[in-house]
């Protein structure tokens, strides 16, 4: 394995015709961590990754691996492994031959092909034509391609799309393992919930622009904490809250009190002699912060 | 250099790990074998009098076709050339259609080198198609000629020169296919252009051009005419009424090479070096 390199985007912009797909995007991705590259569909994630990999020419700016552009890497597949979409293969070629072609091109030993197919759980289907593969199997084959050169940097575009629950659990563990080995792991997704269990850092873009950058916990802003409280005698509870000056709204499972302190509500109810049936703090969803950042609701 | 050689072997692997090449090779062999064998029987039959000239409607045309072997053997390229063009065009357009340019350019980011490797590979495989086509035209056509008592000229240096030039022509046609595929990356459009041009447009143009001396000179530079000039014989030159001298064999070769280079260089600019999205 080659060591993980720092990925660096410096003022990347890209225009397609008159449309700006990416605007002045700058961020770095550190080795040893899983970085989620998040944003709604059409935010410019795939374009940014394709610029990083030299497949799309940036209108301005540079994207590098340890300071070197992709096309200048002496051994690209041994340095960076990328899985972009689930359909980059000839349907009439077997999985083994598909990987074999690129192993030859990159000067990698042919034994590596079966190793990576085994690693992603496709060894039994190695001699099958890829045209007959399910979407999940194609995702795994894409991942096998990324791993061919045992690279120190992994760039994966929506790797969870199309995976079954067992596959999703597998890839989460896989991403963590890769980062634990010191590799740089950049994973894009349009759904925070898909990757929030595996990422350390998040880079969030919307409409081609960077909107948030930081550790996952930085999304847990908790600006407006809420606690759900419910009683068999809801009127008495409401009166107690009003008396204490705590505003609330009526939710489906109880009253949504505008406080992040359940103990306060418990004490209030106890002193007012109101029996409680529900009392728990509403976790301010990371997803909510995410949606607020990307402009709300445009996840489709 | 090692990067280029790796790229060439990867391009070979691409061709030989899908079914297209042997399907095309089998059809090529059958098509040329049938044509060369059938026409060898017809022409040799007429020439040797086995088939009575009265039985054939030659429209008062010749019953002496000149030396039959080169004519029959040249079917390998004069008719078979569409197969290497198709293989080359499909090899290039397939990369666009199946989005395999992405893994290809990730493994070898130098795109010009990849296109060069593809051209070299297809030239060699095109020459391989030449071997298949000649096996049909010389093997079957020559066998039929011998059966009619016509000397198949297999000892003659002329015949083996024709064989060598046919291999070169078939290789160059495959390179033209690669260039065309880069020029017109849409696979269906590319196939339609290859079939329409080779089977319909060019034969008509050559025929039309052949009626006047001045247009006949221009017609010599059509790719099919250049190819026939390179090989040195063709059923088309036999049918040409104006009788303008074709290009020299080496001029024909250079014209073909020119078509391949122009198509490839323009194709590189208009599609190959563009964004892969």
Coordinates of C-alpha atoms in Angstrom, one line a residue:
Chain A
X1 CA 0.0 0.0 0.0
X2 CA 1.2 3.5 -0.8
X3 CA 0.8 6.0 2.0
X4 CA -2.2 8.3 2.0
X5 CA -1.7 11.7 0.5
X6 CA -3.5 14.9 1.2
X7 CA -6.1 15.8 -1.4
X8 CA -6.2 19.5 -2.1
X9 CA -8.7 21.5 -4.0
X10 CA -7.6 25.0 -4.7
X11 CA -10.1 27.5 -6.1
X12 CA -11.6 25.0 -8.5
X13 CA -14.2 26.4 -10.9
X14 CA -16.0 24.8 -13.8
X15 CA -18.4 26.2 -16.3
X16 CA -20.3 24.0 -18.7
X17 CA -21.3 26.4 -21.5
X18 CA -22.8 29.4 -19.5
X19 CA -23.6 27.3 -16.5
X20 CA -21.3 27.4 -13.5
X21 CA -21.2 23.8 -12.1
X22 CA -18.5 24.5 -9.5
X23 CA -17.6 27.9 -8.1
X24 CA -14.2 28.6 -6.4
X25 CA -14.1 25.4 -4.4
X26 CA -11.2 25.0 -1.9
X27 CA -10.8 22.3 0.7
X28 CA -8.3 19.7 1.8
X29 CA -8.9 16.0 2.7
X30 CA -6.6 14.5 5.3
X31 CA -5.2 10.9 5.4
X32 CA -6.4 8.6 8.1
X33 CA -9.9 9.9 8.1
X34 CA -13.1 9.3 6.2
X35 CA -14.3 12.5 4.6
X36 CA -17.9 12.8 3.4
X37 CA -18.3 15.0 0.3
X38 CA -22.0 15.9 0.6
X39 CA -24.5 17.9 -1.3
X40 CA -27.8 17.4 -3.1
X41 CA -27.8 15.9 -6.6
X42 CA -26.6 18.5 -9.1
X43 CA -24.5 20.3 -6.4
X44 CA -21.3 19.6 -8.4
X45 CA -19.9 16.7 -6.5
X46 CA -19.3 14.4 -9.4
X47 CA -17.9 17.2 -11.5
X48 CA -15.5 18.2 -8.7
X49 CA -14.3 14.5 -8.3
X50 CA -13.9 14.2 -12.1
X51 CA -11.8 17.4 -12.1
X52 CA -9.7 15.9 -9.3
X53 CA -9.1 12.8 -11.3
X54 CA -8.2 14.6 -14.5
X55 CA -11.3 13.4 -16.4
X56 CA -12.8 16.9 -16.6
X57 CA -10.7 20.0 -17.2
X58 CA -11.3 22.7 -14.6
X59 CA -12.0 26.2 -16.0
X60 CA -9.7 27.5 -13.3
X61 CA -8.0 26.2 -10.1
X62 CA -6.0 23.1 -9.3
X63 CA -6.7 19.8 -7.6
X64 CA -3.8 17.7 -6.4
X65 CA -2.8 14.6 -4.5
X66 CA 0.1 15.6 -2.2
X67 CA 0.7 18.5 -4.5
X68 CA 0.7 16.4 -7.7
X69 CA -2.0 16.6 -10.4
X70 CA -3.6 13.3 -11.2
X71 CA -2.2 13.2 -14.8
X72 CA 1.3 13.8 -13.5
X73 CA 1.2 10.9 -11.0
X74 CA 3.9 8.4 -12.0
X75 CA 1.7 5.5 -10.9
X76 CA -1.8 6.7 -10.9
X77 CA -3.6 3.4 -9.9
X78 CA -1.1 2.7 -7.2
X79 CA -1.6 6.2 -5.8
X80 CA -5.3 6.8 -6.2
X81 CA -8.2 4.4 -6.4
X82 CA -11.4 5.8 -7.8
X83 CA -14.9 4.4 -8.3
X84 CA -17.1 6.9 -10.1
X85 CA -20.2 5.4 -11.5
X86 CA -21.6 1.8 -11.5
X87 CA -21.6 1.4 -15.2
X88 CA -18.1 1.9 -16.6
X89 CA -17.6 -1.5 -18.2
X90 CA -18.3 -3.4 -21.4
X91 CA -21.3 -5.7 -20.6
X92 CA -19.8 -8.5 -22.7
X93 CA -16.6 -8.7 -20.6
X94 CA -16.2 -10.8 -17.5
X95 CA -15.4 -9.1 -14.2
X96 CA -12.0 -10.8 -14.3
X97 CA -11.2 -9.6 -17.8
X98 CA -12.5 -6.1 -17.1
X99 CA -10.1 -5.7 -14.2
X100 CA -7.4 -7.6 -16.1
X101 CA -7.4 -5.0 -18.9
X102 CA -6.6 -2.2 -16.5
X103 CA -4.2 -4.2 -14.5
X104 CA -2.2 -4.6 -17.7
X105 CA -2.5 -0.9 -18.5
X106 CA -1.2 0.1 -15.1
X107 CA 1.5 -2.6 -15.0
X108 CA 0.0 -4.4 -12.0
X109 CA 0.4 -8.1 -11.4
X110 CA -2.5 -10.2 -12.8
X111 CA -2.8 -12.0 -9.4
X112 CA -4.1 -8.7 -8.0
X113 CA -7.4 -9.1 -10.0
X114 CA -8.6 -12.2 -8.1
X115 CA -7.4 -10.6 -4.8
X116 CA -9.5 -7.6 -5.2
X117 CA -12.5 -9.6 -6.5
X118 CA -12.2 -11.7 -3.3
X119 CA -11.9 -8.6 -1.2
X120 CA -15.2 -7.2 -2.5
X121 CA -17.0 -10.6 -2.4
X122 CA -17.2 -11.2 -6.1
X123 CA -14.7 -14.1 -6.4
X124 CA -17.6 -16.5 -7.2
X125 CA -18.8 -14.3 -10.1
X126 CA -15.3 -13.5 -11.5
X127 CA -16.0 -15.4 -14.8
X128 CA -19.5 -14.0 -15.3
X129 CA -20.1 -11.3 -17.9
X130 CA -20.7 -8.0 -16.2
X131 CA -23.8 -7.3 -18.2
X132 CA -25.6 -9.8 -16.0
X133 CA -24.5 -8.1 -12.8
X134 CA -27.0 -6.5 -10.4
X135 CA -26.5 -2.8 -9.4
X136 CA -25.0 -3.9 -6.1
X137 CA -22.5 -6.2 -7.8
X138 CA -21.5 -3.4 -10.2
X139 CA -20.9 -1.1 -7.2
X140 CA -18.6 -3.8 -5.8
X141 CA -16.8 -4.3 -9.1
X142 CA -16.3 -0.5 -9.2
X143 CA -14.8 -0.7 -5.8
X144 CA -12.6 -3.7 -6.9
X145 CA -11.3 -1.5 -9.7
X146 CA -10.5 1.3 -7.2
X147 CA -8.5 -1.2 -5.0
X148 CA -6.5 -2.8 -7.9
X149 CA -3.4 -0.8 -7.2
X150 CA -3.7 -1.0 -3.4
X151 CA -3.7 2.8 -3.4
X152 CA -3.2 5.2 -0.4
X153 CA -6.1 7.4 -1.5
X154 CA -9.6 6.3 -2.3
X155 CA -12.1 8.5 -4.1
X156 CA -15.6 7.0 -4.2
X157 CA -18.6 8.7 -5.8
X158 CA -21.9 7.5 -4.2
X159 CA -20.5 4.1 -3.4
X160 CA -23.6 3.2 -1.3
X161 CA -26.1 3.7 -4.1
X162 CA -27.8 0.4 -5.0
X163 CA -26.2 -1.7 -2.2
X164 CA -28.5 -3.9 -0.1
X165 CA -28.5 -3.5 3.7
X166 CA -25.8 -6.1 4.2
X167 CA -23.7 -4.4 1.5
X168 CA -24.2 -1.0 3.2
X169 CA -23.0 -2.4 6.5
X170 CA -20.1 -4.0 4.8
X171 CA -19.0 -0.8 3.1
X172 CA -19.2 1.2 6.3
X173 CA -16.8 -1.1 8.0
X174 CA -14.7 -1.2 4.9
X175 CA -14.3 2.6 4.8
X176 CA -13.4 2.7 8.5
X177 CA -10.8 0.0 8.0
X178 CA -9.3 1.9 5.0
X179 CA -9.0 5.1 7.0
X180 CA -7.6 3.2 10.1
X181 CA -4.8 1.9 7.8
X182 CA -3.8 5.5 7.2
X183 CA -5.4 6.0 3.8
X184 CA -7.2 9.1 2.6
X185 CA -10.8 8.3 2.0
X186 CA -13.2 10.7 0.2
X187 CA -16.7 9.5 -0.2
X188 CA -19.5 11.5 -1.9
X189 CA -23.2 11.1 -1.1
X190 CA -26.4 13.1 -1.5
X191 CA -27.7 11.7 1.8
X192 CA -26.0 12.5 5.0
X193 CA -27.8 9.6 6.7
X194 CA -26.1 7.2 4.3
X195 CA -22.6 8.1 5.5
X196 CA -23.0 9.7 8.9
X197 CA -22.0 6.5 10.6
X198 CA -18.7 6.2 8.8
X199 CA -17.4 9.7 8.2
X200 CA -15.1 11.8 10.4
X201 CA -15.2 15.0 8.5
X202 CA -17.8 16.6 6.1
X203 CA -17.4 18.8 3.2
X204 CA -20.8 20.1 2.1
X205 CA -21.5 21.9 -1.2
X206 CA -24.6 23.3 -2.7
X207 CA -25.1 24.9 -6.1
X208 CA -21.4 24.4 -6.8
X209 CA -20.2 26.3 -3.7
X210 CA -18.7 25.2 -0.4
X211 CA -21.3 25.7 2.4
X212 CA -19.7 23.9 5.3
X213 CA -16.5 22.2 6.2
X214 CA -15.5 20.5 9.5
X215 CA -15.8 17.4 11.6
X216 CA -19.1 15.6 11.6
X217 CA -19.9 16.9 15.1
X218 CA -19.8 20.5 13.8
X219 CA -23.2 19.8 12.2
X220 CA -24.6 19.1 15.6
X221 CA -25.3 22.7 16.3
X222 CA -28.4 22.3 18.4
X223 CA -29.5 25.8 17.9
X224 CA -33.1 25.2 18.9
X225 CA -33.2 22.2 21.3
X226 CA -36.5 20.6 22.0
X227 CA -37.8 18.0 24.5
X228 CA -40.8 15.9 24.1
X229 CA -42.9 15.6 27.2
X230 CA -46.3 14.0 27.6
X231 CA -48.7 13.3 30.4
X232 CA -52.1 11.4 30.7
X233 CA -53.3 14.8 32.0
X234 CA -52.0 16.9 29.1
X235 CA -53.9 20.1 30.2
X236 CA -52.3 20.1 33.7
X237 CA -48.9 19.6 32.0
X238 CA -49.5 22.5 29.6
X239 CA -50.6 24.7 32.5
X240 CA -47.4 23.8 34.4
X241 CA -45.2 24.6 31.4
X242 CA -47.0 27.9 30.8
X243 CA -46.7 28.8 34.5
X244 CA -42.9 28.2 34.3
X245 CA -42.6 30.3 31.1
X246 CA -41.6 27.4 28.9
X247 CA -43.0 27.7 25.4
X248 CA -44.2 24.6 23.6
X249 CA -46.0 23.3 20.6
X250 CA -48.3 20.3 20.3
X251 CA -46.6 17.4 18.6
X252 CA -47.9 14.0 17.5
X253 CA -46.4 12.2 20.5
X254 CA -46.7 14.9 23.1
X255 CA -45.8 18.5 23.8
X256 CA -42.6 19.8 22.2
X257 CA -41.1 22.0 24.8
X258 CA -38.5 24.6 23.8
X259 CA -35.7 23.5 26.1
X260 CA -32.8 21.1 25.9
X261 CA -33.1 20.2 29.6
X262 CA -35.3 17.2 30.4
X263 CA -34.4 17.3 34.1
X264 CA -35.9 20.8 34.4
X265 CA -39.2 19.5 32.9
X266 CA -39.2 16.4 35.2
X267 CA -38.7 18.7 38.2
X268 CA -41.5 21.0 37.0
X269 CA -43.9 18.1 36.6
X270 CA -43.0 16.6 40.0
X271 CA -43.6 19.8 41.9
X272 CA -46.9 20.4 40.0
X273 CA -48.0 16.9 40.8
X274 CA -48.4 16.0 37.1
X275 CA -47.8 12.4 36.1
X276 CA -45.4 12.0 33.1
X277 CA -45.7 9.3 30.4
X278 CA -43.0 10.5 28.0
X279 CA -39.9 12.6 28.6
X280 CA -37.0 12.7 26.3
X281 CA -34.8 15.1 24.5
X282 CA -35.4 15.5 20.8
X283 CA -32.0 14.9 19.2
X284 CA -31.5 17.9 16.9
X285 CA -30.9 15.9 13.7
X286 CA -27.6 16.2 11.8
X287 CA -29.8 15.7 8.8
X288 CA -31.7 18.9 9.7
X289 CA -28.6 20.9 9.9
X290 CA -27.5 19.4 6.6
X291 CA -30.7 20.3 4.9
X292 CA -30.6 23.8 6.3
X293 CA -27.1 24.2 4.9
X294 CA -27.9 23.0 1.4
X295 CA -31.0 25.0 1.2
X296 CA -33.6 22.6 2.6
X297 CA -35.6 19.9 0.9
X298 CA -33.7 19.8 -2.3
X299 CA -32.3 16.3 -1.8
X300 CA -33.9 14.8 -4.9
Chain B
X1 CA 7.9 3.5 -23.7
X2 CA 6.9 0.8 -21.2
X3 CA 3.8 2.9 -20.6
X4 CA 3.0 2.7 -24.3
X5 CA 3.6 -1.0 -24.6
X6 CA 1.4 -1.6 -21.5
X7 CA -1.2 0.5 -23.2
X8 CA -0.9 -1.6 -26.4
X9 CA -1.3 -4.9 -24.5
X10 CA -4.3 -3.5 -22.6
X11 CA -5.9 -2.5 -26.0
X12 CA -5.2 -6.0 -27.3
X13 CA -6.8 -7.4 -24.2
X14 CA -9.9 -5.2 -24.7
X15 CA -10.4 -6.6 -28.2
X16 CA -9.8 -10.2 -27.3
X17 CA -11.9 -10.3 -24.2
X18 CA -15.1 -9.5 -26.0
X19 CA -16.8 -11.5 -28.7
X20 CA -16.9 -9.0 -31.5
X21 CA -13.6 -9.8 -33.1
X22 CA -14.2 -13.4 -33.8
X23 CA -17.8 -12.9 -34.9
X24 CA -16.5 -10.3 -37.5
X25 CA -13.7 -12.6 -38.5
X26 CA -16.0 -15.5 -39.1
X27 CA -18.4 -13.4 -41.2
X28 CA -15.5 -11.9 -43.1
X29 CA -14.2 -15.4 -43.9
X30 CA -17.6 -16.7 -45.0
X31 CA -18.4 -13.6 -47.1
X32 CA -15.1 -13.4 -48.9
X33 CA -14.9 -17.2 -49.3
X34 CA -18.3 -17.2 -50.9
X35 CA -17.6 -14.3 -53.1
X36 CA -14.1 -15.3 -54.2
X37 CA -15.1 -18.9 -54.6
X38 CA -18.3 -18.1 -56.5
X39 CA -16.8 -15.5 -58.8
X40 CA -13.6 -17.6 -59.4
X41 CA -15.9 -20.4 -60.6
X42 CA -17.9 -18.0 -62.8
X43 CA -14.9 -16.2 -64.4
X44 CA -12.8 -19.3 -64.7
X45 CA -15.7 -21.1 -66.2
X46 CA -16.3 -18.4 -68.8
X47 CA -12.6 -18.0 -69.5
X48 CA -11.9 -21.7 -70.0
X49 CA -15.1 -22.2 -71.9
X50 CA -16.6 -24.6 -69.4
X51 CA -19.5 -22.1 -69.1
X52 CA -20.5 -21.2 -72.7
X53 CA -20.2 -17.4 -73.3
X54 CA -23.7 -17.7 -74.9
X55 CA -25.1 -18.7 -71.6
X56 CA -23.9 -15.5 -69.9
X57 CA -25.4 -12.1 -70.5
X58 CA -22.2 -10.1 -70.7
X59 CA -23.8 -7.3 -72.6
X60 CA -21.2 -7.7 -75.3
X61 CA -18.6 -7.1 -72.6
X62 CA -15.3 -9.0 -72.2
X63 CA -15.1 -12.7 -71.7
X64 CA -11.4 -12.3 -71.0
X65 CA -10.9 -10.9 -67.6
X66 CA -7.1 -10.7 -67.7
X67 CA -5.2 -12.6 -65.1
X68 CA -7.8 -14.0 -62.8
X69 CA -5.9 -14.8 -59.6
X70 CA -5.0 -11.2 -58.6
X71 CA -8.6 -10.2 -59.3
X72 CA -10.0 -13.0 -57.1
X73 CA -7.4 -12.6 -54.4
X74 CA -8.0 -8.9 -54.1
X75 CA -11.6 -9.5 -52.9
X76 CA -9.9 -9.9 -49.5
X77 CA -9.4 -6.1 -49.4
X78 CA -11.6 -4.6 -52.1
X79 CA -14.7 -6.1 -50.5
X80 CA -13.4 -7.2 -47.1
X81 CA -12.1 -3.8 -46.0
X82 CA -15.3 -2.9 -44.3
X83 CA -14.6 -5.4 -41.5
X84 CA -11.4 -3.8 -40.1
X85 CA -13.1 -0.4 -40.4
X86 CA -16.0 -1.7 -38.4
X87 CA -13.8 -3.3 -35.8
X88 CA -11.7 -0.1 -35.4
X89 CA -14.8 2.1 -35.2
X90 CA -16.5 -0.2 -32.7
X91 CA -13.4 -0.4 -30.6
X92 CA -13.3 3.4 -30.2
X93 CA -17.0 4.2 -30.0
X94 CA -17.5 1.3 -27.5
X95 CA -15.3 3.2 -25.1
X96 CA -17.7 6.2 -25.3
X97 CA -20.8 4.0 -25.3
X98 CA -19.9 1.9 -22.3
X99 CA -18.1 4.7 -20.5
X100 CA -14.9 2.7 -20.3
X101 CA -13.0 5.9 -21.1
X102 CA -13.2 6.6 -17.3
X103 CA -11.3 3.5 -16.1
X104 CA -9.0 3.7 -19.2
X105 CA -7.9 7.3 -18.5
X106 CA -7.7 6.6 -14.8
X107 CA -5.2 3.8 -15.5
X108 CA -3.4 5.8 -18.3
X109 CA -4.0 9.5 -17.9
X110 CA -2.0 10.4 -21.1
X111 CA -4.8 10.3 -23.6
X112 CA -2.8 10.8 -26.7
X113 CA -0.8 7.8 -25.8
X114 CA -3.9 5.7 -25.3
X115 CA -5.2 6.7 -28.7
X116 CA -1.9 5.9 -30.3
X117 CA -1.8 2.5 -28.6
X118 CA -5.3 1.8 -29.8
X119 CA -4.3 2.7 -33.4
X120 CA -1.2 0.5 -33.3
X121 CA -3.3 -2.4 -31.8
X122 CA -6.0 -2.1 -34.4
X123 CA -3.5 -1.8 -37.3
X124 CA -2.1 -5.2 -36.2
X125 CA -5.5 -6.8 -35.6
X126 CA -6.6 -5.3 -39.0
X127 CA -3.7 -7.0 -40.6
X128 CA -4.8 -10.2 -38.8
X129 CA -8.2 -9.7 -40.4
X130 CA -6.3 -9.4 -43.7
X131 CA -4.9 -12.9 -43.0
X132 CA -8.4 -14.2 -42.5
X133 CA -9.7 -12.5 -45.6
X134 CA -6.7 -13.8 -47.7
X135 CA -7.2 -17.3 -46.3
X136 CA -10.7 -17.1 -47.9
X137 CA -9.8 -15.4 -51.2
X138 CA -6.6 -17.2 -51.8
X139 CA -7.5 -20.5 -50.1
X140 CA -11.0 -20.9 -51.5
X141 CA -10.8 -18.7 -54.6
X142 CA -7.4 -20.1 -55.6
X143 CA -8.7 -23.7 -55.0
X144 CA -11.6 -23.1 -57.3
X145 CA -9.3 -21.6 -60.0
X146 CA -7.1 -24.7 -59.8
X147 CA -10.1 -26.9 -60.0
X148 CA -11.0 -25.2 -63.3
X149 CA -7.5 -25.7 -64.5
X150 CA -6.5 -22.0 -64.2
X151 CA -3.0 -21.4 -62.8
X152 CA -3.5 -20.0 -59.3
X153 CA -0.1 -18.4 -59.5
X154 CA 0.8 -19.3 -55.9
X155 CA 4.5 -19.5 -56.8
X156 CA 4.5 -16.0 -58.3
X157 CA 6.2 -13.1 -56.5
X158 CA 3.4 -10.9 -57.8
X159 CA 0.8 -12.9 -55.8
X160 CA 2.8 -12.6 -52.6
X161 CA 3.4 -8.9 -53.1
X162 CA -0.4 -8.6 -53.4
X163 CA -0.8 -10.6 -50.1
X164 CA 1.6 -8.3 -48.3
X165 CA 0.0 -5.1 -49.6
X166 CA -3.4 -6.5 -48.7
X167 CA -2.2 -7.0 -45.1
X168 CA -1.0 -3.4 -45.0
X169 CA -4.3 -2.1 -46.5
X170 CA -6.4 -3.9 -44.0
X171 CA -4.3 -2.6 -41.1
X172 CA -4.7 1.0 -42.4
X173 CA -8.4 0.5 -42.8
X174 CA -8.6 -0.5 -39.1
X175 CA -6.7 2.7 -38.3
X176 CA -9.2 4.7 -40.3
X177 CA -12.0 3.0 -38.3
X178 CA -10.3 4.1 -35.0
X179 CA -10.1 7.7 -36.3
X180 CA -13.7 7.7 -37.5
X181 CA -14.8 6.4 -34.1
X182 CA -13.1 9.3 -32.4
X183 CA -14.5 11.7 -35.0
X184 CA -18.1 10.3 -34.6
X185 CA -18.3 8.8 -31.1
X186 CA -21.9 7.9 -31.4
X187 CA -21.7 4.2 -32.1
X188 CA -24.9 3.9 -34.2
X189 CA -24.0 6.9 -36.3
X190 CA -20.5 5.6 -36.8
X191 CA -21.7 2.2 -38.0
X192 CA -24.2 3.8 -40.3
X193 CA -21.5 6.0 -41.8
X194 CA -19.2 3.1 -42.3
X195 CA -21.8 0.9 -44.0
X196 CA -23.4 3.7 -46.0
X197 CA -20.1 5.0 -47.2
X198 CA -18.3 1.8 -48.0
X199 CA -21.3 -0.1 -49.5
X200 CA -23.1 2.7 -51.3
X201 CA -21.7 6.2 -51.4
X202 CA -18.1 5.4 -52.4
X203 CA -18.9 2.8 -55.1
X204 CA -21.3 5.3 -56.6
X205 CA -18.8 8.1 -56.4
X206 CA -16.1 6.0 -58.0
X207 CA -18.4 5.0 -60.8
X208 CA -19.6 8.6 -61.4
X209 CA -16.0 9.9 -61.2
X210 CA -14.8 7.4 -63.7
X211 CA -16.7 8.8 -66.7
X212 CA -14.6 11.9 -67.1
X213 CA -10.8 12.0 -67.1
X214 CA -10.6 14.9 -64.7
X215 CA -13.0 13.5 -62.1
X216 CA -11.4 10.1 -62.5
X217 CA -8.1 11.6 -61.3
X218 CA -9.9 13.0 -58.2
X219 CA -11.8 9.7 -57.8
X220 CA -8.4 8.0 -57.4
X221 CA -8.0 9.7 -54.1
X222 CA -11.2 8.2 -52.7
X223 CA -10.2 5.8 -49.9
X224 CA -11.5 2.7 -51.6
X225 CA -9.7 3.6 -54.8
X226 CA -6.5 4.3 -52.9
X227 CA -6.8 1.0 -51.2
X228 CA -7.3 -0.8 -54.5
X229 CA -4.3 1.0 -55.9
X230 CA -2.2 -0.1 -52.9
X231 CA -3.3 -3.7 -53.3
X232 CA -2.8 -3.5 -57.1
X233 CA -6.0 -5.2 -58.3
X234 CA -9.7 -4.9 -57.8
X235 CA -13.0 -5.9 -59.3
X236 CA -13.8 -2.1 -59.3
X237 CA -10.8 -1.1 -61.4
X238 CA -11.8 -3.8 -63.9
X239 CA -15.2 -2.3 -64.1
X240 CA -14.0 1.3 -64.6
X241 CA -14.9 2.6 -68.1
X242 CA -12.6 5.6 -68.5
X243 CA -9.5 3.6 -67.9
X244 CA -7.5 6.3 -66.1
X245 CA -4.4 4.9 -64.5
X246 CA -4.8 4.4 -60.8
X247 CA -2.3 5.7 -58.2
X248 CA 0.9 3.8 -57.7
X249 CA 0.7 1.3 -54.9
X250 CA 2.8 3.4 -52.6
X251 CA 0.7 6.5 -53.3
X252 CA -2.4 4.6 -52.5
X253 CA -0.9 3.5 -49.2
X254 CA 0.0 7.1 -48.4
X255 CA -3.5 8.3 -49.2
X256 CA -5.0 5.7 -46.9
X257 CA -2.5 6.6 -44.2
X258 CA -3.5 10.2 -44.7
X259 CA -7.1 9.5 -44.2
X260 CA -6.3 7.5 -41.0
X261 CA -4.1 10.3 -39.6
X262 CA -6.5 13.1 -40.4
X263 CA -9.5 11.3 -38.9
X264 CA -7.5 10.4 -35.8
X265 CA -6.1 13.8 -35.2
X266 CA -9.4 15.6 -35.7
X267 CA -11.1 12.9 -33.6
X268 CA -8.6 13.5 -30.8
X269 CA -9.5 17.2 -30.8
X270 CA -13.2 16.9 -31.0
X271 CA -13.9 14.0 -28.7
X272 CA -10.9 12.2 -27.2
X273 CA -9.4 15.0 -25.2
X274 CA -12.7 16.4 -24.1
X275 CA -14.2 16.1 -20.6
X276 CA -15.3 12.6 -19.7
X277 CA -18.5 13.1 -17.9

